[in-house]
Coordinates of C-alpha atoms in Angstrom, one line a residue:
M1 CA 0.0 0.0 -0.3
T2 CA 1.2 3.3 -0.9
S3 CA 1.4 6.3 1.3
V4 CA -1.0 7.6 -1.3
D5 CA -3.6 4.6 -0.4
R6 CA -3.5 5.2 3.0
W7 CA -5.3 8.7 3.0
Q8 CA -7.7 7.9 0.2
L9 CA -11.4 7.3 1.5
P10 CA -13.9 4.8 -0.3
D11 CA -15.9 6.2 -3.1
G12 CA -19.5 7.9 -1.9
V13 CA -17.8 7.9 1.7
E14 CA -17.2 11.9 3.1
E15 CA -15.6 13.3 5.5
V16 CA -16.8 17.4 6.5
L17 CA -14.7 19.4 7.4
P18 CA -14.5 22.8 10.0
A19 CA -16.3 25.4 7.4
Q20 CA -18.8 22.5 6.2
A21 CA -19.3 21.0 9.1
A22 CA -20.0 24.1 11.4
V23 CA -22.9 24.9 9.1
A24 CA -24.5 21.4 8.9
E25 CA -24.0 21.0 13.0
R26 CA -26.2 25.0 13.0
L27 CA -28.0 23.6 10.4
R28 CA -28.9 20.0 12.5
R29 CA -29.2 22.0 15.6
Q30 CA -32.0 24.3 13.6
L31 CA -33.9 22.2 12.2
L32 CA -34.3 19.4 15.5
D33 CA -35.1 22.3 17.7
M34 CA -37.8 23.3 15.0
Y35 CA -39.0 19.6 15.3
R36 CA -39.2 20.1 18.5
S37 CA -41.3 23.1 18.9
W38 CA -44.1 20.6 17.0
G39 CA -43.8 17.9 19.6
Y40 CA -41.2 15.8 18.1
Q41 CA -39.7 14.5 21.0
L42 CA -35.5 13.1 19.7
V43 CA -34.4 9.9 19.4
I44 CA -31.2 8.6 19.5
P45 CA -30.9 5.1 17.8
P46 CA -27.6 2.6 18.1
L47 CA -25.7 2.9 14.9
V48 CA -25.7 -1.5 14.3
E49 CA -28.5 -4.0 15.9
F50 CA -28.8 -7.6 15.1
T51 CA -30.3 -7.1 11.1
E52 CA -33.6 -9.6 12.8
S53 CA -34.6 -6.2 14.1
L54 CA -33.1 -3.7 11.5
L55 CA -34.2 -5.2 8.9
I56 CA -37.6 -7.1 8.8
G57 CA -40.3 -5.2 7.8
L58 CA -39.0 -2.7 4.9
G59 CA -38.3 -4.7 1.7
A60 CA -34.9 -6.2 0.1
D61 CA -33.5 -2.9 -1.1
L62 CA -32.7 -2.1 2.3
D63 CA -31.3 -5.8 2.9
L64 CA -28.9 -4.9 -0.1
L65 CA -28.1 -1.5 1.3
T66 CA -26.9 -2.8 5.0
F67 CA -22.8 -3.6 5.5
K68 CA -23.1 -6.7 7.9
M69 CA -20.7 -8.4 10.7
T70 CA -21.1 -11.4 13.2
D71 CA -21.0 -9.5 16.3
Q72 CA -18.2 -11.5 18.4
L73 CA -20.5 -11.8 21.6
S74 CA -23.2 -13.4 20.2
G75 CA -22.4 -14.8 17.2
R76 CA -25.3 -13.0 15.6
T77 CA -25.5 -11.0 12.6
L78 CA -25.3 -7.1 13.3
G79 CA -26.4 -4.7 10.3
V80 CA -24.7 -1.6 10.1
R81 CA -27.6 0.8 9.6
A82 CA -28.8 2.1 6.2
D83 CA -32.4 4.2 7.5
I84 CA -32.9 4.8 10.8
T85 CA -37.0 4.7 10.2
P86 CA -36.8 0.9 11.3
Q87 CA -35.2 2.0 14.3
V88 CA -37.5 4.2 15.6
A89 CA -40.7 2.4 14.8
R90 CA -39.3 0.1 17.0
I91 CA -38.2 2.6 19.6
D92 CA -41.8 3.3 19.1
A93 CA -43.5 -0.3 19.4
H94 CA -41.7 -1.5 21.7
S95 CA -39.0 0.3 24.0
L96 CA -42.0 3.4 24.7
G97 CA -45.3 1.3 23.4
Q98 CA -47.2 4.4 25.0
S99 CA -51.2 5.3 23.8
G100 CA -52.1 7.4 21.5
V101 CA -50.1 9.2 19.3
T102 CA -46.4 9.2 19.5
R103 CA -44.3 12.0 17.6
L104 CA -40.0 11.4 17.6
C105 CA -38.0 12.8 15.1
Y106 CA -33.6 11.6 14.7
A107 CA -30.5 12.9 13.3
G108 CA -27.7 10.2 12.5
S109 CA -25.0 9.0 10.5
T110 CA -26.2 6.3 7.9
L111 CA -23.9 3.3 6.2
H112 CA -24.9 2.0 2.3
T113 CA -23.2 -1.1 0.4
R114 CA -23.5 1.4 -2.5
P115 CA -25.4 4.9 -3.1
K116 CA -28.9 5.3 -3.7
T117 CA -28.1 7.7 -6.9
P118 CA -25.0 7.5 -9.3
A119 CA -23.2 11.0 -8.1
G120 CA -25.4 9.8 -4.1
S121 CA -23.4 9.6 -1.2
R122 CA -23.1 6.5 1.2
S123 CA -23.1 7.8 4.5
P124 CA -25.2 10.3 4.7
I125 CA -26.4 12.2 7.8
Q126 CA -30.1 11.0 7.8
L127 CA -32.5 13.6 9.4
G128 CA -36.2 12.9 9.7
A129 CA -39.2 12.4 12.0
E130 CA -41.8 9.9 12.1
L131 CA -45.5 10.4 13.4
Y132 CA -47.7 7.2 15.0
G133 CA -51.0 6.3 16.2
D134 CA -53.2 8.2 14.1
S135 CA -54.0 6.7 10.8
S136 CA -55.7 10.4 9.3
L137 CA -55.1 11.6 6.6
A138 CA -54.1 15.0 8.8
A139 CA -51.3 13.0 9.6
D140 CA -49.7 13.0 7.0
V141 CA -50.4 16.4 6.1
E142 CA -48.5 17.2 9.1
I143 CA -46.1 15.4 7.9
I144 CA -46.1 16.3 4.9
R145 CA -45.8 20.5 6.4
L146 CA -42.8 19.6 8.7
M147 CA -40.9 17.9 5.8
L148 CA -41.7 21.8 3.6
A149 CA -40.8 23.2 6.9
T150 CA -37.3 21.4 7.0
L151 CA -36.1 22.3 3.6
E152 CA -37.5 26.6 3.8
T153 CA -35.7 26.2 6.9
A154 CA -32.9 25.2 5.1
G155 CA -33.0 28.6 3.7
L156 CA -34.1 26.6 0.6
D157 CA -37.4 28.0 -2.0
H158 CA -39.6 26.9 -5.1
I159 CA -39.7 23.4 -3.8
T160 CA -42.4 21.1 -5.9
L161 CA -44.3 18.4 -3.7
D162 CA -43.8 15.6 -5.7
L163 CA -47.7 13.2 -4.3
G164 CA -48.7 9.7 -5.2
H165 CA -50.4 6.8 -3.3
V166 CA -49.4 3.2 -3.5
G167 CA -53.1 2.2 -2.9
V168 CA -54.1 3.8 -7.2
Y169 CA -51.5 1.2 -8.3
G170 CA -52.7 -1.6 -6.5
A171 CA -55.8 -1.3 -7.2
V172 CA -54.7 -1.6 -10.7
L173 CA -52.9 -4.3 -10.5
A174 CA -55.6 -6.3 -8.5
A175 CA -58.0 -5.1 -12.1
A176 CA -55.6 -6.6 -13.9
G177 CA -55.2 -10.3 -12.7
L178 CA -51.2 -10.4 -13.7
D179 CA -49.2 -13.6 -12.0
D180 CA -46.4 -12.9 -9.9
E181 CA -44.0 -12.9 -12.8
Q182 CA -45.8 -10.4 -14.9
E183 CA -46.0 -8.6 -11.7
Q184 CA -42.2 -8.1 -11.2
T185 CA -41.5 -7.3 -15.0
V186 CA -43.9 -4.6 -14.6
F187 CA -43.2 -3.3 -11.2
D188 CA -39.6 -2.9 -12.3
A189 CA -40.3 -1.8 -15.5
L190 CA -42.9 1.0 -14.2
Q191 CA -39.7 2.3 -11.4
R192 CA -37.8 2.8 -14.1
K193 CA -40.6 4.8 -16.7
S194 CA -40.4 2.0 -19.5
L195 CA -42.6 2.3 -21.9
P196 CA -41.3 -0.1 -24.3
D197 CA -40.3 -3.0 -21.5
L198 CA -44.2 -2.0 -19.6
E199 CA -45.6 -3.1 -23.2
Q200 CA -42.5 -6.1 -23.2
A201 CA -43.4 -7.3 -20.0
L202 CA -47.2 -7.2 -20.7
A203 CA -47.1 -8.6 -24.3
D204 CA -49.8 -11.4 -23.0
A205 CA -51.6 -9.9 -21.0
D206 CA -55.0 -9.5 -21.8
P207 CA -55.3 -6.1 -23.7
R208 CA -57.9 -3.9 -21.4
A209 CA -54.9 -4.8 -18.7
R210 CA -52.1 -4.6 -20.5
E211 CA -53.9 -0.4 -21.4
L212 CA -54.7 -0.3 -18.1
I213 CA -51.2 -0.6 -16.7
V214 CA -49.9 1.5 -19.6
S215 CA -51.8 4.3 -19.1
L216 CA -50.1 4.8 -15.9
V217 CA -47.2 6.3 -17.3
D218 CA -48.7 9.2 -18.7
L219 CA -50.4 9.9 -15.5
N220 CA -48.0 12.8 -13.8
G221 CA -48.8 15.9 -14.1
D222 CA -51.4 18.6 -12.3
D223 CA -54.9 18.3 -11.2
S224 CA -56.0 17.6 -14.3
V225 CA -53.9 13.4 -14.1
L226 CA -56.2 13.1 -10.9
S227 CA -60.0 14.0 -13.1
A228 CA -57.7 11.3 -16.0
A229 CA -57.2 8.7 -13.4
R230 CA -61.0 8.9 -11.9
E231 CA -62.6 9.2 -15.1
L232 CA -60.5 5.7 -16.6
F233 CA -60.3 3.7 -13.2
A234 CA -64.1 4.5 -12.4
E235 CA -65.7 1.0 -14.1
R236 CA -62.2 -0.4 -14.4
A237 CA -59.9 0.2 -11.3
P238 CA -62.8 1.6 -8.8
D239 CA -61.2 0.1 -5.5
A240 CA -58.6 3.4 -7.1
L241 CA -61.0 5.9 -6.7
A242 CA -60.3 6.9 -2.8
A243 CA -56.6 6.8 -2.9
I244 CA -57.3 9.4 -5.8
D245 CA -59.8 11.1 -3.7
A246 CA -56.6 10.9 -0.7
L247 CA -54.5 12.8 -2.9
Q248 CA -56.6 15.9 -4.0
D249 CA -57.5 16.4 0.0
V250 CA -53.6 16.3 0.9
A251 CA -53.2 18.5 -2.1
T252 CA -56.0 21.1 -1.5
D253 CA -54.8 21.1 2.7
I254 CA -50.9 21.8 1.4
R255 CA -52.3 24.7 -1.1
R256 CA -54.3 26.0 1.9
Q257 CA -51.3 25.6 4.2
R258 CA -48.4 26.4 1.7
P259 CA -49.9 28.6 -1.0
G260 CA -46.7 29.0 -2.4
V261 CA -45.0 25.3 -2.8
A262 CA -45.4 23.9 -6.2
I263 CA -48.0 20.0 -6.5
Y264 CA -46.9 18.0 -8.6
F265 CA -48.9 14.3 -9.1
D266 CA -47.6 11.0 -9.9
L267 CA -49.9 8.3 -9.6
A268 CA -47.1 5.8 -11.2
E269 CA -44.7 7.0 -7.9
L270 CA -44.0 3.4 -6.8
R271 CA -41.2 4.2 -3.9
G272 CA -41.7 2.0 -1.4
Y273 CA -44.1 0.1 -2.6
H274 CA -43.3 -2.9 -0.6
Y275 CA -43.5 -1.3 2.5
H276 CA -45.6 1.9 1.9
T277 CA -49.5 1.6 2.9
G278 CA -51.0 4.9 1.7
I279 CA -49.7 8.4 0.5
V280 CA -46.3 8.8 -0.6
F281 CA -44.3 12.3 -1.0
A282 CA -41.1 13.8 -2.1
A283 CA -39.7 17.0 -2.6
Y284 CA -37.9 19.3 -5.0
V285 CA -36.1 22.2 -6.2
P286 CA -34.6 23.3 -9.0
G287 CA -31.0 22.7 -10.1
H288 CA -31.1 19.2 -7.8
G289 CA -32.7 16.0 -9.7
Q290 CA -33.0 14.1 -6.9
A291 CA -35.7 14.8 -4.3
L292 CA -34.3 16.1 -1.1
A293 CA -36.6 14.6 1.3
N294 CA -39.2 12.0 0.8
G295 CA -41.5 9.6 2.6
G296 CA -44.6 8.4 3.1
R297 CA -47.3 6.6 5.4
Y298 CA -46.2 2.4 6.3
N299 CA -48.7 1.7 8.7
D300 CA -48.7 -1.6 10.4
V301 CA -44.3 -2.1 10.0
G302 CA -44.1 -1.8 14.0
G303 CA -46.2 -5.0 14.4
V304 CA -42.7 -7.7 13.9
F305 CA -42.0 -6.0 16.9
G306 CA -44.7 -6.5 18.5
R307 CA -47.2 -3.6 18.4
A308 CA -48.5 -2.8 15.7
R309 CA -49.1 0.5 14.8
P310 CA -50.7 3.6 11.9
A311 CA -47.0 5.7 10.8
T312 CA -46.0 8.0 8.4
G313 CA -42.7 10.0 8.6
F314 CA -40.2 11.9 5.8
A315 CA -36.7 12.0 5.6
T316 CA -33.6 13.9 4.4
D317 CA -29.5 14.2 4.2
L318 CA -28.1 16.3 6.1
K319 CA -25.8 16.4 3.5
A320 CA -27.7 17.2 0.4
L321 CA -29.0 20.3 2.3
M322 CA -25.8 21.4 3.5
A323 CA -24.5 21.4 -0.4
L324 CA -27.4 23.3 -1.4
L325 CA -27.2 26.0 1.3
P326 CA -26.8 29.7 0.1
A327 CA -23.2 31.3 0.3
E328 CA -23.2 32.2 4.3
E329 CA -21.2 35.6 5.5
T330 CA -18.3 35.1 7.2
G331 CA -19.1 36.4 11.1
R332 CA -16.6 37.9 13.3
G333 CA -12.7 37.0 13.8
A334 CA -11.9 34.6 17.3
I335 CA -10.4 36.6 20.0
S336 CA -6.9 36.0 20.7
M337 CA -6.1 35.8 24.5
P338 CA -2.1 35.0 26.0
D339 CA -1.3 31.5 27.8
I340 CA -0.5 33.3 30.8
D341 CA -1.8 32.0 34.3
D342 CA -4.3 35.3 36.0
P343 CA -8.0 34.6 37.5
A344 CA -8.8 37.9 36.2
L345 CA -8.0 36.2 33.1
Q346 CA -9.7 33.5 32.9
D347 CA -12.8 34.9 34.7
R348 CA -12.9 38.0 31.3
V349 CA -12.0 35.0 28.7
D350 CA -15.2 32.8 30.4
A351 CA -17.6 35.3 30.4
L352 CA -16.6 36.3 27.0
R353 CA -17.3 32.5 26.2
A354 CA -20.4 32.4 27.6
A355 CA -21.6 35.1 25.4
G356 CA -21.0 33.6 22.3
E357 CA -17.4 34.7 21.5
V358 CA -14.7 32.7 20.3
V359 CA -11.1 33.0 22.6
I360 CA -8.3 31.3 21.8
N361 CA -5.4 30.6 23.7
C362 CA -2.4 32.4 22.3
L363 CA 0.0 29.8 22.3
S364 CA 2.7 30.4 20.1
A365 CA 4.4 33.3 19.0
A366 CA 2.1 34.1 16.5
P367 CA -2.2 34.1 17.2
D368 CA -4.3 31.9 15.4
P369 CA -4.9 33.3 11.7
R370 CA -8.4 33.1 12.6
C371 CA -8.2 36.0 15.0
D372 CA -9.1 39.3 14.3
R373 CA -9.1 40.5 17.9
Q374 CA -6.6 40.3 21.0
L375 CA -7.2 40.3 25.4
V376 CA -5.5 42.9 26.3
E377 CA -4.1 44.5 30.3
R378 CA -4.9 47.8 30.5
D379 CA -5.1 49.4 34.2
G380 CA -5.5 46.2 35.7
D381 CA -8.4 44.9 33.6
W382 CA -9.0 42.4 30.5
V383 CA -10.4 44.3 27.4
V384 CA -10.6 43.3 24.3
Q385 CA -9.1 45.8 21.1
P386 CA -8.6 44.5 17.1
L387 CA -5.0 42.9 17.0
N388 CA -1.8 44.4 16.4
T389 CA -3.3 48.0 17.1

């Protein structure tokens, strides 16, 4: 191994240097304080857990994203968390066990075996909120509002909210009557929005079923999408109508409370289809092709921990938010203090630090380069004055 190899990091794994770390920590504190003001309580799940609890209930995709190892104490398999959501569901269902509505939030590092997107990080700092114990659309609206407030607090605007509902695809699939193999092939093609692959997968299907499923590809856009879907599914997949009505109700509430947010409907959105049970949503901003935050309803995941509960929530990557923040003006510099043993000096330093100033001990002939002021003794008092005056 060469000296160059020793300091290289794995692809998709980044270090956060002081200037960026300061921005990330400031934003983390702002967001967690905001969540607290909405009634969300902070939890800090462990970095590793037994895979039986870490991976259960949220589909094969999470299994593939999770690094696994053998626990030297128990001999059981441990996983380094790739998603904090199932950990919070476990906390709600098993560790807390509260009745009624429970609101929890979190922020922590995760690790992925591979990036979710071509340019994505394998070590995102996941931050989010989950609401348990309420199955109403009002709970979904609250979580969506909190997600939008997260991006706004980060200084982002011109937000587009993408809304979907897994019940639409589920109803269409049930009406089409496909076998298991066809369902998987259709699902893969719809995830990629690939019309040629979808038509090939449905080549042997009933023509009416093929037309119904293929129609999903084009059901994305403004409110006219919902009108078209109602007309299309009224007779052939009537179970989809309740999901469409739910989308309309959520959009109406969000527009009333956040009139500046653009809303885009996508009835073929299948993100998290294998564990989501209702509304799914994502937030985008111009110039960033991937969703900055996403979430949805995932009822009864806690059932594997002995307590099935209604659940809805969202998550974002603090690193991705940080990369899009507007440039910040440089604040005041630091204060240099002489390295001497003087109780009066230490009292003055303690007072300055308590007031929010950065005071750096001068250990050499030259002050720290961040310092633009210094502490100087004048007539028995320690006063702050510009450096080198």
